[in-house]
PDB file of C-alpha atoms in Angstrom:
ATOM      1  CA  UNK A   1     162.045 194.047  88.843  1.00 49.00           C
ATOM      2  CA  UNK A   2     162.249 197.924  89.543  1.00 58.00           C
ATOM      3  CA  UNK A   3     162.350 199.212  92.982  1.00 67.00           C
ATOM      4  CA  UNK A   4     159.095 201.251  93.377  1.00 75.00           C
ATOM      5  CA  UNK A   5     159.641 204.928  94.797  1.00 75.00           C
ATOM      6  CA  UNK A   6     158.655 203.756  98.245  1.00 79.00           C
ATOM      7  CA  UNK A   7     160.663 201.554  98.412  1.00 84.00           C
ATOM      8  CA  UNK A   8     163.689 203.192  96.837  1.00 83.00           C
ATOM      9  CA  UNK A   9     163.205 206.763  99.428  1.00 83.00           C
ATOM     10  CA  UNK A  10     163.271 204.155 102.129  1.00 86.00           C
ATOM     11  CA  UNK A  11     166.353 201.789 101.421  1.00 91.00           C
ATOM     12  CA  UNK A  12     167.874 205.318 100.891  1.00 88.00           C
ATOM     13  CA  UNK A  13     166.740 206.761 104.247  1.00 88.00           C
ATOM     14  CA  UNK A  14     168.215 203.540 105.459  1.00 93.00           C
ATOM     15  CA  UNK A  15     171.336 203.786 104.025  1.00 92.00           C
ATOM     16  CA  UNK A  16     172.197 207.191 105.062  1.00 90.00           C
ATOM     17  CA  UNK A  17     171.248 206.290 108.241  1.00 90.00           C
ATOM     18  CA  UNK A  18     173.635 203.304 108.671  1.00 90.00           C
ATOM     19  CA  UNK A  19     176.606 205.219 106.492  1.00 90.00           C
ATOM     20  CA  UNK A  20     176.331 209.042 108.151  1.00 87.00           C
ATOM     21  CA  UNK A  21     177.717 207.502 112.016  1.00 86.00           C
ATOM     22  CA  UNK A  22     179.851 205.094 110.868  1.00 85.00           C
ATOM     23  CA  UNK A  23     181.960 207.795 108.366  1.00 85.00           C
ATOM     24  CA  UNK A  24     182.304 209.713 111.557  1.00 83.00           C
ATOM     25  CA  UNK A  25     184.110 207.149 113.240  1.00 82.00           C
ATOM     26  CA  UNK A  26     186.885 207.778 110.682  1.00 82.00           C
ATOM     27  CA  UNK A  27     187.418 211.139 112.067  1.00 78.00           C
ATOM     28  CA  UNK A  28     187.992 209.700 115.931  1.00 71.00           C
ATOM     29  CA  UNK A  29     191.743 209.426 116.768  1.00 65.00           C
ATOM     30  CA  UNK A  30     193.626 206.063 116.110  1.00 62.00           C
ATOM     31  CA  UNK A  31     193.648 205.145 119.430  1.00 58.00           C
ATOM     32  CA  UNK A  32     193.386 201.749 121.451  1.00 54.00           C
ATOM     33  CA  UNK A  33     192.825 200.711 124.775  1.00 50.00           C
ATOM     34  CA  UNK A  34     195.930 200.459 126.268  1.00 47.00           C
ATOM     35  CA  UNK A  35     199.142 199.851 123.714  1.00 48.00           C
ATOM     36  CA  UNK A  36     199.586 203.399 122.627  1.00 46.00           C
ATOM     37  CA  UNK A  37     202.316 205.949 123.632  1.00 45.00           C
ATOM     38  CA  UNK A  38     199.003 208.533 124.612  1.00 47.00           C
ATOM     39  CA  UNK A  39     197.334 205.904 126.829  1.00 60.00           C
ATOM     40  CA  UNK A  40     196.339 208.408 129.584  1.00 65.00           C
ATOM     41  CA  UNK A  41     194.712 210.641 126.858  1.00 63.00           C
ATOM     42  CA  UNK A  42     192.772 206.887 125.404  1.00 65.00           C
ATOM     43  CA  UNK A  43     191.667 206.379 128.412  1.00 68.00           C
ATOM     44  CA  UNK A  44     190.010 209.725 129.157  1.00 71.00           C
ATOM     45  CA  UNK A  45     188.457 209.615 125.300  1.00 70.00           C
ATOM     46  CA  UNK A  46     187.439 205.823 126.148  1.00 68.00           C
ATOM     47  CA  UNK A  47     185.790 206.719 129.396  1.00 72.00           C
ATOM     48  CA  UNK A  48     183.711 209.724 127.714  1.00 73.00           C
ATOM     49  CA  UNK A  49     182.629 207.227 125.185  1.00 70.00           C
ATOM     50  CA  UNK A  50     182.128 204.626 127.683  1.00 70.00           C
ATOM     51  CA  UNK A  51     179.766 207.386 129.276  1.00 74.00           C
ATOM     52  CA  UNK A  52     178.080 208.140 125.799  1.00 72.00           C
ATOM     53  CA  UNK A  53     177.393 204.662 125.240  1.00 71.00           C
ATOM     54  CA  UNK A  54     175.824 203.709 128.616  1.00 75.00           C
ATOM     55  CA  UNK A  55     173.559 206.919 128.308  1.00 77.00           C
ATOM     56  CA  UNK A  56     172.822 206.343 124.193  1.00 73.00           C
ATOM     57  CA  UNK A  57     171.378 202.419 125.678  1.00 72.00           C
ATOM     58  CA  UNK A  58     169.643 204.043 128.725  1.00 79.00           C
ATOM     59  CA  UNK A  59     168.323 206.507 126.598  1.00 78.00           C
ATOM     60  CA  UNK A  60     167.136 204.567 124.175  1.00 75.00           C
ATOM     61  CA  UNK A  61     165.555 202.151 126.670  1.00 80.00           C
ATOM     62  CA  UNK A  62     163.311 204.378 128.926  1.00 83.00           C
ATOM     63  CA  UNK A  63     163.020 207.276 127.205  1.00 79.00           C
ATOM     64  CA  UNK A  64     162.209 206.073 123.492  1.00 73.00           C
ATOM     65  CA  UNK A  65     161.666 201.858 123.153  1.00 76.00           C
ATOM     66  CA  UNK A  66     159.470 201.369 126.442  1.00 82.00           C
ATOM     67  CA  UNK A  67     157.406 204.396 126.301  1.00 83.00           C
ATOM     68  CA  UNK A  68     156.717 203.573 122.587  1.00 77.00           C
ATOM     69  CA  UNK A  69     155.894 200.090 123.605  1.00 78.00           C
ATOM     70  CA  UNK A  70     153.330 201.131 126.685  1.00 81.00           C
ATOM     71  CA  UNK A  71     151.785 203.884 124.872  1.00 77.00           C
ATOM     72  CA  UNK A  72     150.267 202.110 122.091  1.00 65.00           C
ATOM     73  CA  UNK A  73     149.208 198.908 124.720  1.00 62.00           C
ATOM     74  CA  UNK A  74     146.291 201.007 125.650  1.00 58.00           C
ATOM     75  CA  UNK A  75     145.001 200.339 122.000  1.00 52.00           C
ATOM     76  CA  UNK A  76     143.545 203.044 119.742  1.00 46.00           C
ATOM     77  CA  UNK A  77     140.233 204.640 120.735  1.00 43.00           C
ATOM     78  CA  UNK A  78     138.353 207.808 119.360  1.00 41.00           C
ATOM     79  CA  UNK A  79     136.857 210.501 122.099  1.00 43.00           C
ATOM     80  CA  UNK A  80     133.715 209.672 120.456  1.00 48.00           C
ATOM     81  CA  UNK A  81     133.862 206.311 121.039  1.00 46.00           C
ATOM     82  CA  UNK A  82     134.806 206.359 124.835  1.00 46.00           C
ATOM     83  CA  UNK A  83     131.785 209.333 125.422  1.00 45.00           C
ATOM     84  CA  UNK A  84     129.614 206.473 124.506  1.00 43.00           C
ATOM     85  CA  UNK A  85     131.178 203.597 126.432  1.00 47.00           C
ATOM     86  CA  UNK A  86     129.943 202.382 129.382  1.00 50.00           C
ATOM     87  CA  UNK A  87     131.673 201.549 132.611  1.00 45.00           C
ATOM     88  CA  UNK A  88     132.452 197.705 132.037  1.00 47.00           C
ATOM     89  CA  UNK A  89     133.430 198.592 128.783  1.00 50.00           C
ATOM     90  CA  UNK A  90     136.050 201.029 130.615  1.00 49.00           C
ATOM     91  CA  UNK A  91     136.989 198.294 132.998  1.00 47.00           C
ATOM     92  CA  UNK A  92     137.503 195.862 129.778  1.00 50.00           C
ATOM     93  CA  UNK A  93     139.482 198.583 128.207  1.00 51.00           C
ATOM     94  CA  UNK A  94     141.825 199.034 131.568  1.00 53.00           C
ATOM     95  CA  UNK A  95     142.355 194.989 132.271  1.00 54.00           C
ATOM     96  CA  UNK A  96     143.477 194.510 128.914  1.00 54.00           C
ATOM     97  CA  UNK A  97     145.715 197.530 128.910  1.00 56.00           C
ATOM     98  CA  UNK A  98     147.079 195.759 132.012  1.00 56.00           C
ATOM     99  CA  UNK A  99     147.585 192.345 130.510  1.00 53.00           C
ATOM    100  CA  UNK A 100     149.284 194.280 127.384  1.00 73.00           C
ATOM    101  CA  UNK A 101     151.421 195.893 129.731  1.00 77.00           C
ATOM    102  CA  UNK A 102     152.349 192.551 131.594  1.00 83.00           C
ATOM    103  CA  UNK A 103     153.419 190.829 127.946  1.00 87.00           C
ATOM    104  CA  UNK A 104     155.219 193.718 127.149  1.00 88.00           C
ATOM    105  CA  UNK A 105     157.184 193.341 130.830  1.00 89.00           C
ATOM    106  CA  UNK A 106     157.501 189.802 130.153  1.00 91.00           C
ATOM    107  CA  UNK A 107     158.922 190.187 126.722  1.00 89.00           C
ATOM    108  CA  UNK A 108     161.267 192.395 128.374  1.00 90.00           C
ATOM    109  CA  UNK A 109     162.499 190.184 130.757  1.00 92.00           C
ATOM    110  CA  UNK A 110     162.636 187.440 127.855  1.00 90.00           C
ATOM    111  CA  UNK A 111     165.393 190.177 126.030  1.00 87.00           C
ATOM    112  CA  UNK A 112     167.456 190.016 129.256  1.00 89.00           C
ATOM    113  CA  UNK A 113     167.280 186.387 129.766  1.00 89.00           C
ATOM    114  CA  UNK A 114     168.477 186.024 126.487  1.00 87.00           C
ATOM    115  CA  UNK A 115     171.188 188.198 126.722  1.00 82.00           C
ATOM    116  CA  UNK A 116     172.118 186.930 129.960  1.00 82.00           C
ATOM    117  CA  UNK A 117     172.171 183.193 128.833  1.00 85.00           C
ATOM    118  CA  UNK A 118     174.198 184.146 125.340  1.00 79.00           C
ATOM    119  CA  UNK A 119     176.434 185.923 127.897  1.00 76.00           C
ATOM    120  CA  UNK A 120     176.980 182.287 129.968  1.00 81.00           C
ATOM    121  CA  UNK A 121     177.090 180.537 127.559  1.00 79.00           C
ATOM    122  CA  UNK A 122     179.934 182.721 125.586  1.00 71.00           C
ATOM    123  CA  UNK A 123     181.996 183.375 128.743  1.00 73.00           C
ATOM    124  CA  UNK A 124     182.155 179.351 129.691  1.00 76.00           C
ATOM    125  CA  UNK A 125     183.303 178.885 126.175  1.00 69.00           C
ATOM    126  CA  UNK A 126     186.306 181.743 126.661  1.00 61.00           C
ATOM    127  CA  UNK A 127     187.244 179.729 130.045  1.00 61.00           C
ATOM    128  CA  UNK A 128     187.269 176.677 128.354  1.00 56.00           C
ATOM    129  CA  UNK A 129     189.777 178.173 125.551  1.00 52.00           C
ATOM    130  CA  UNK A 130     191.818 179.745 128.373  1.00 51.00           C
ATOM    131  CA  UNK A 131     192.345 176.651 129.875  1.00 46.00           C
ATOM    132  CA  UNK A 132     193.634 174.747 126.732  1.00 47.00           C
ATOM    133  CA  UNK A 133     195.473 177.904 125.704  1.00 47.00           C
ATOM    134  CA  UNK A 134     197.214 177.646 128.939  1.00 45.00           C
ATOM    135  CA  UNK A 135     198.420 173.773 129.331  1.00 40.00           C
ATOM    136  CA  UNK A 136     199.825 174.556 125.576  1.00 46.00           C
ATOM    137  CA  UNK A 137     202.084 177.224 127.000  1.00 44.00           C
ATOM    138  CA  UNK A 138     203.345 174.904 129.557  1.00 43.00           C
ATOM    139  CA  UNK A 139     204.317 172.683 127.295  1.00 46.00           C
ATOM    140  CA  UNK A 140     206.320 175.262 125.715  1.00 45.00           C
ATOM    141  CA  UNK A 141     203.956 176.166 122.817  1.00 43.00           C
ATOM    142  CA  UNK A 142     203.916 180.077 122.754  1.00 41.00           C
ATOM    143  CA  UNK A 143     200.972 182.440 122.007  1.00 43.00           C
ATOM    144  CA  UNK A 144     201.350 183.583 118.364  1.00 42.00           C
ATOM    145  CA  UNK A 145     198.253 185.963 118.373  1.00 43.00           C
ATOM    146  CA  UNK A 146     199.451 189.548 118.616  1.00 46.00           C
ATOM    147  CA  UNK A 147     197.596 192.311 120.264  1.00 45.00           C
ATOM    148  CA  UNK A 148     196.902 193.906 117.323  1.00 49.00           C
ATOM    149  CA  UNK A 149     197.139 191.163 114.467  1.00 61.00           C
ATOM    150  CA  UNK A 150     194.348 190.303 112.274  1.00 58.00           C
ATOM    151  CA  UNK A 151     193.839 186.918 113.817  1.00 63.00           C
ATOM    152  CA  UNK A 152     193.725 187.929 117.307  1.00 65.00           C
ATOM    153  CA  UNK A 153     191.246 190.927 116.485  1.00 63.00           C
ATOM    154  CA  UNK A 154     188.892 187.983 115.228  1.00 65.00           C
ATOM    155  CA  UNK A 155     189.125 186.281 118.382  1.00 69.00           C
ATOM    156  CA  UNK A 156     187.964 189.076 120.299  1.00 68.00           C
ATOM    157  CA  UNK A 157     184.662 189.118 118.633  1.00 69.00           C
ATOM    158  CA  UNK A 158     184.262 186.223 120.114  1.00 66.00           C
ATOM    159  CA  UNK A 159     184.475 187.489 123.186  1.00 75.00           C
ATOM    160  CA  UNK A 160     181.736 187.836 125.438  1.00 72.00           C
ATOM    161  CA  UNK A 161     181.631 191.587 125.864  1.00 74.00           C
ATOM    162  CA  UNK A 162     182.344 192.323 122.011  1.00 82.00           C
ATOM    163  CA  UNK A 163     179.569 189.273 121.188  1.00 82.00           C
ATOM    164  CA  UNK A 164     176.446 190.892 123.275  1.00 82.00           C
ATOM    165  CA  UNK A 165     177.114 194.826 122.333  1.00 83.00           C
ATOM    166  CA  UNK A 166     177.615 193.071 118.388  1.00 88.00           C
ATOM    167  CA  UNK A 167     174.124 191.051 118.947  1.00 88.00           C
ATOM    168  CA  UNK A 168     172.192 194.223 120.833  1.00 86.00           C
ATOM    169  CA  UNK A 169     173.465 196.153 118.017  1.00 88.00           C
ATOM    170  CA  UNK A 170     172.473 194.175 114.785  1.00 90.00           C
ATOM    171  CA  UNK A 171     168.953 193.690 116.495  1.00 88.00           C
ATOM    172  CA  UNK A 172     168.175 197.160 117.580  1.00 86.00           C
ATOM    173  CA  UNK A 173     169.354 198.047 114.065  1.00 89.00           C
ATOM    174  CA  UNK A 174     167.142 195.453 112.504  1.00 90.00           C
ATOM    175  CA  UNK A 175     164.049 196.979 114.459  1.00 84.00           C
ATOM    176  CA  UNK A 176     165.101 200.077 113.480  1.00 86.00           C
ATOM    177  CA  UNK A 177     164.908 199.331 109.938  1.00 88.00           C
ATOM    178  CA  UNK A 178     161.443 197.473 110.709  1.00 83.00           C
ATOM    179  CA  UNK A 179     160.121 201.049 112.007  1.00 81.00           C
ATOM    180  CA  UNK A 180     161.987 202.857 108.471  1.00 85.00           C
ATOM    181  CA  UNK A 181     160.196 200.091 106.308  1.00 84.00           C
ATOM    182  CA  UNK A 182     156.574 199.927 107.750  1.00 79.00           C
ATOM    183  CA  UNK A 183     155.978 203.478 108.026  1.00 77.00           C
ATOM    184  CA  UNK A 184     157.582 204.298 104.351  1.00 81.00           C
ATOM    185  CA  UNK A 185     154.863 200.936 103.319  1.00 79.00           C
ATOM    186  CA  UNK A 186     152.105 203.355 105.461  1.00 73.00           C
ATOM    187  CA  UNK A 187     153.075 206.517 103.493  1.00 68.00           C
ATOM    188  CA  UNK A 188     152.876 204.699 100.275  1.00 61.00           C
ATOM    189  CA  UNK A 189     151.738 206.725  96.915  1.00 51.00           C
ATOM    190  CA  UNK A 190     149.961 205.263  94.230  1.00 45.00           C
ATOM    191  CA  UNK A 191     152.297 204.557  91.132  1.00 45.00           C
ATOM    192  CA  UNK A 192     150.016 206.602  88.605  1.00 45.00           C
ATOM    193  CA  UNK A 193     151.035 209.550  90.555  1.00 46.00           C
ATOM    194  CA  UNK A 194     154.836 209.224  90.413  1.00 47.00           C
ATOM    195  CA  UNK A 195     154.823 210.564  86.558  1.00 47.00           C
ATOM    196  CA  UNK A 196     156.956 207.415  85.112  1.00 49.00           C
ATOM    197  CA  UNK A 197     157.536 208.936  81.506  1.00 51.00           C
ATOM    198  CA  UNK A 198     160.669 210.643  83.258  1.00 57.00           C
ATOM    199  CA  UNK A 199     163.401 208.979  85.130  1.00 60.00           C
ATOM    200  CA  UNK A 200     164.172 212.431  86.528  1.00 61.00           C
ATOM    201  CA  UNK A 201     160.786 213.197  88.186  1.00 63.00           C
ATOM    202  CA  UNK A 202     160.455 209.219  89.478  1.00 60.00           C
ATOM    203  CA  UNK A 203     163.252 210.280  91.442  1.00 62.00           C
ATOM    204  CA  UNK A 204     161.921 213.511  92.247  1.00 67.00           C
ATOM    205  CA  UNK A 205     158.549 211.665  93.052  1.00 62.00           C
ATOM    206  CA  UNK A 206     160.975 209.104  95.375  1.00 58.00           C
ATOM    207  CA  UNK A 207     163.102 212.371  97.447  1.00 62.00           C
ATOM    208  CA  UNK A 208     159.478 213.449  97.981  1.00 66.00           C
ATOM    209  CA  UNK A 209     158.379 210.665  99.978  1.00 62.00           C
ATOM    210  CA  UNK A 210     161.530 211.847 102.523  1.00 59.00           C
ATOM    211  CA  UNK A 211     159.238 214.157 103.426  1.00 64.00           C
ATOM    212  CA  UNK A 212     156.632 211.869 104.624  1.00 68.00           C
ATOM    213  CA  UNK A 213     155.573 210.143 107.826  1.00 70.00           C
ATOM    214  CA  UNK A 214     158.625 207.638 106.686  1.00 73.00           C
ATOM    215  CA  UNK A 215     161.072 210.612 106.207  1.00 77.00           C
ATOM    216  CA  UNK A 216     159.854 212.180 109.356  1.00 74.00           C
ATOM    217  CA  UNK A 217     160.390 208.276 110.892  1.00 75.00           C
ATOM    218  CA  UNK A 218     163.992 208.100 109.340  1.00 81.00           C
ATOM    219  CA  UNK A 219     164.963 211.366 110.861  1.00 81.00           C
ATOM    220  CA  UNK A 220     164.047 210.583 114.637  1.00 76.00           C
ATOM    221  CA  UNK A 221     165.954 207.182 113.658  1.00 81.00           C
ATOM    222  CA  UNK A 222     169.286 209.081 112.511  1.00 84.00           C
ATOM    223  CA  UNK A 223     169.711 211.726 115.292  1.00 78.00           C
ATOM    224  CA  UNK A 224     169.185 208.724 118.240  1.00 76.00           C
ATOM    225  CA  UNK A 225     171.727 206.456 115.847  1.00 82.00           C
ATOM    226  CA  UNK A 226     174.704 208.616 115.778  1.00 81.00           C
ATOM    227  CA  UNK A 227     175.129 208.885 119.844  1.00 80.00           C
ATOM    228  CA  UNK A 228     174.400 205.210 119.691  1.00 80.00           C
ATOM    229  CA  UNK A 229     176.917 204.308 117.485  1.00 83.00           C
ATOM    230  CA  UNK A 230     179.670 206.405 118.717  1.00 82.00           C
ATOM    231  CA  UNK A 231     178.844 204.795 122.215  1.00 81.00           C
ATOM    232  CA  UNK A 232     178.876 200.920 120.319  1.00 84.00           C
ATOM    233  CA  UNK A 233     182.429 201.823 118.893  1.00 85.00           C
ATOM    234  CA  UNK A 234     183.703 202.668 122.182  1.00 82.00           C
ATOM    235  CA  UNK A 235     182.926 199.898 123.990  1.00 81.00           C
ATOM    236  CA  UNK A 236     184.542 198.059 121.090  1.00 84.00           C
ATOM    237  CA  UNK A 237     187.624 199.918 121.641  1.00 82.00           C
ATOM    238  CA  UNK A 238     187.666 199.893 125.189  1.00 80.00           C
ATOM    239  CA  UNK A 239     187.035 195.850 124.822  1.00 78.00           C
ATOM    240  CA  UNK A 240     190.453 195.653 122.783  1.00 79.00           C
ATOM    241  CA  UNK A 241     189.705 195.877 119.037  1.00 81.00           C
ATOM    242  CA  UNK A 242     191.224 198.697 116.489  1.00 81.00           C
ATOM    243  CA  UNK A 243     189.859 201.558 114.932  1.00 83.00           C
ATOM    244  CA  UNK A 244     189.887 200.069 112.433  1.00 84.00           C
ATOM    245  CA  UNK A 245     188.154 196.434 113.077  1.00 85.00           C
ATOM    246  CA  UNK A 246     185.744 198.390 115.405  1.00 86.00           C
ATOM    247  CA  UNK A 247     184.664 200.095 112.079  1.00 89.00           C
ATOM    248  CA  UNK A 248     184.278 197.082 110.168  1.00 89.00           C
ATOM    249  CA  UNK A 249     182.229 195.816 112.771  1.00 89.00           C
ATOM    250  CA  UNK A 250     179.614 198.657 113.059  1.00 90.00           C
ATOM    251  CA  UNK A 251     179.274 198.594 109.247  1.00 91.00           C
ATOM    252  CA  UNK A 252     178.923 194.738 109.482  1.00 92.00           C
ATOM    253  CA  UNK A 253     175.814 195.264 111.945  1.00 92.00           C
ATOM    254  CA  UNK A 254     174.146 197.910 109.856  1.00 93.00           C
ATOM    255  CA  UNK A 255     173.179 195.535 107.257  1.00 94.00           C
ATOM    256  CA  UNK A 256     170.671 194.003 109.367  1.00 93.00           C
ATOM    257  CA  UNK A 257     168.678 197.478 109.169  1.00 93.00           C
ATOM    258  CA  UNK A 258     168.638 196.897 105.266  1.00 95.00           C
ATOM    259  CA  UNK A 259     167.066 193.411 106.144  1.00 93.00           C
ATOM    260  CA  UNK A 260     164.482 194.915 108.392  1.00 89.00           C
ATOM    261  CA  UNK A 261     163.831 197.604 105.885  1.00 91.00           C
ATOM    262  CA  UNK A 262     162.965 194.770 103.470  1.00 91.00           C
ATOM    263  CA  UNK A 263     160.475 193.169 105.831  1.00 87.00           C
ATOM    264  CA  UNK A 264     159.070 195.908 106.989  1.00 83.00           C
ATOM    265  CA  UNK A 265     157.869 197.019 103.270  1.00 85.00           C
ATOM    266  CA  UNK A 266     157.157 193.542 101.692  1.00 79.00           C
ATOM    267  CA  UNK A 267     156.463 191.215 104.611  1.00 72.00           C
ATOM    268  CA  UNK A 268     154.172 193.833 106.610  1.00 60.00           C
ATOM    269  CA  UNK A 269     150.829 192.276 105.794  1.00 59.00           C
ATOM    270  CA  UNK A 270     152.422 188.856 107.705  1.00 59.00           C
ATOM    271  CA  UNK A 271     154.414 190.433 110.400  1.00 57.00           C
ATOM    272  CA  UNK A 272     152.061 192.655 111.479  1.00 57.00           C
ATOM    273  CA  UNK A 273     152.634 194.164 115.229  1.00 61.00           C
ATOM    274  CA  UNK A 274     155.826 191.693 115.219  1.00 64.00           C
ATOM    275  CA  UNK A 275     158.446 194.457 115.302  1.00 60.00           C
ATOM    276  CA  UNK A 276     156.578 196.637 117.872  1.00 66.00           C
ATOM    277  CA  UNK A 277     155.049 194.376 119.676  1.00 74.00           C
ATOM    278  CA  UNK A 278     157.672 191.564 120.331  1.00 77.00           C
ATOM    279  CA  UNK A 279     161.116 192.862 118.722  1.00 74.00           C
ATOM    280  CA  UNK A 280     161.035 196.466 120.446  1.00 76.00           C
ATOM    281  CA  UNK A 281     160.612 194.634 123.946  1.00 85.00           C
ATOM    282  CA  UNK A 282     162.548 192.062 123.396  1.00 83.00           C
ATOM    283  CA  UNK A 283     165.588 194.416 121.818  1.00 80.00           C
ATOM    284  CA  UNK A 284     165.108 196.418 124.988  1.00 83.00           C
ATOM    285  CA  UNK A 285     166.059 194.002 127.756  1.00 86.00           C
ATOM    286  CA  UNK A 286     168.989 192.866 125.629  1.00 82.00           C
ATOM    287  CA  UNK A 287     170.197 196.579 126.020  1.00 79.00           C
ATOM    288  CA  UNK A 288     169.219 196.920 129.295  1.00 83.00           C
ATOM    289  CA  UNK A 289     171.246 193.409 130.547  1.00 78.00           C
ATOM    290  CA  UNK A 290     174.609 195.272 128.267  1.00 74.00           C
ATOM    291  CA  UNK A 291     174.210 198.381 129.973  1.00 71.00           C
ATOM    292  CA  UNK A 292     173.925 196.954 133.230  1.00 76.00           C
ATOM    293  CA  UNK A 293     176.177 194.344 133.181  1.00 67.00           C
ATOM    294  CA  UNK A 294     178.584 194.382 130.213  1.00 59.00           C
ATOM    295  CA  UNK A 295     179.419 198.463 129.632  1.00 58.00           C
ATOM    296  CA  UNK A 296     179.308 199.483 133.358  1.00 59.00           C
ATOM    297  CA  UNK A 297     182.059 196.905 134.167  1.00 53.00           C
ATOM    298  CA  UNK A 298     184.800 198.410 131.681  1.00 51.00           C
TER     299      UNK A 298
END
């Protein structure tokens, strides 16, 4: 079954997205977060990413997610329709704006608690392993991970730092994808229009819908996801992993932005409100618990 052009200009949109910050990585120096020759120069390149990442999550938490989320509590209403309302209409309207904004607080809170319990749970896990790891080495048994080998740079994803900014990540790139995939499903054409008798001008009719309320949605996605992801990789970095493996990683994340794109066009009619309503909330805490607690500690 053929893609339609919808749905082809927006697993495009979301593919560029997703590929344009992580190629950029590539052009970042080789650099680790402690092992190399240049160490004082890593450290002053880790600390300025350290500082892009913790202002990319603020950023993205009080100045785009939460705003987005308490604007559209209020609910929807026409000036003609409030001229004619009367006043315990208007105090109907305000008490459920307030009880929107208290789910919205509590779904909040819900993200954090989340984050905050994965983060418990992951770090009693690590002591756990550190214990074991050291009665082998008293009984003579040697580490055989390497800083840098392959086996060791697995391990570290494990870790609980490298788990939560990998988990915040993958969801606020799913949501992303959500927002990508609803609006392109909103800005959808009918397929009589797309001229089909050309392969050549389906594609046109596809680039055309990039300049739609879903290419206009893709574009505020990309320029907050570059800053964002050059942040992620840093804290990766800073947390012990390569250039390399810290690439993989961001790249591993992104396809969760394909998999909200997906449900956001095909599933919208069942998840209706469930990306703005619950995920963006719920994605925010998470970030806000990382920033405060994970990032600002490196």
């Amino acid at each position: 079954m053929a893609l339609s052009p919808t749905a082809l200009a927006a697993f495009l949109s979301t593919g560029l997205i997703s590929l344009a910050p992580n190629v950029l990585l590539f052009l970042f120096p080789n650099y680790a977060a402690s092992s190399s020759s240049h160490s004082s120069a890593n450290r002053a390149w880790l600390s300025l990413g350290q500082a892009l990442a913790v202002g990319g999550l603020m950023g993205d938490v009080f100045l785009h997610t939460l705003p987005d989320c308490f604007a559209d509590s209020g609910g929807h209403h026409t000036p003609d329709n409030h001229s004619r309302s009367n006043h315990h209409e208007s105090h109907d309207h305000e008490g459920g704006r307030h009880v929107a904004g208290e789910e919205i607080g509590v779904r909040v809170l819900a993200g954090f608690a989340a984050f905050l319990a994965l983060d418990i749970l992951v770090r009693s896990l690590e002591d756990g392993h550190g214990h074991n790891h050291s009665l082998d080495k008293t009984n003579g048994h040697s580490n055989t991970f390497k800083k840098n080998s392959f086996k060791s740079q697995w391990r570290l994803v494990l870790s609980s730092a490298v788990l939560l900014n990998l988990l915040g990540d993958a969801l606020h790139n799913f949501t992303d994808g959500l927002a990508i995939g609803a609006t392109f499903a909103a800005s959808q054409i009918s397929s009589h229009s797309f001229g089909t008798s050309s392969t050549v001008s389906w594609l046109t009719s596809a680039f055309s819908l990039l300049k739609s309320r879903g290419g206009l949605a893709s574009m505020s996605v990309f320029l907050h996801e570059i800053p964002h992801e050059l942040g992620d990789f840093a804290t990766l970095v800073n947390a012990g992993m390569s250039r390399n493996m810290a690439i993989g990683m961001q790249f591993l994340t992104s396809i969760a932005a394909f998999m909200g794109t997906a449900l956001g066009l095909f599933s919208s009619h069942i998840i209706e409100g469930l990306g703005h309503d619950v995920l963006l909330p719920f994605t925010a805490g998470g970030e806000s618990r990382i920033f405060l607690v994970t990032v600002f500690v490196f």
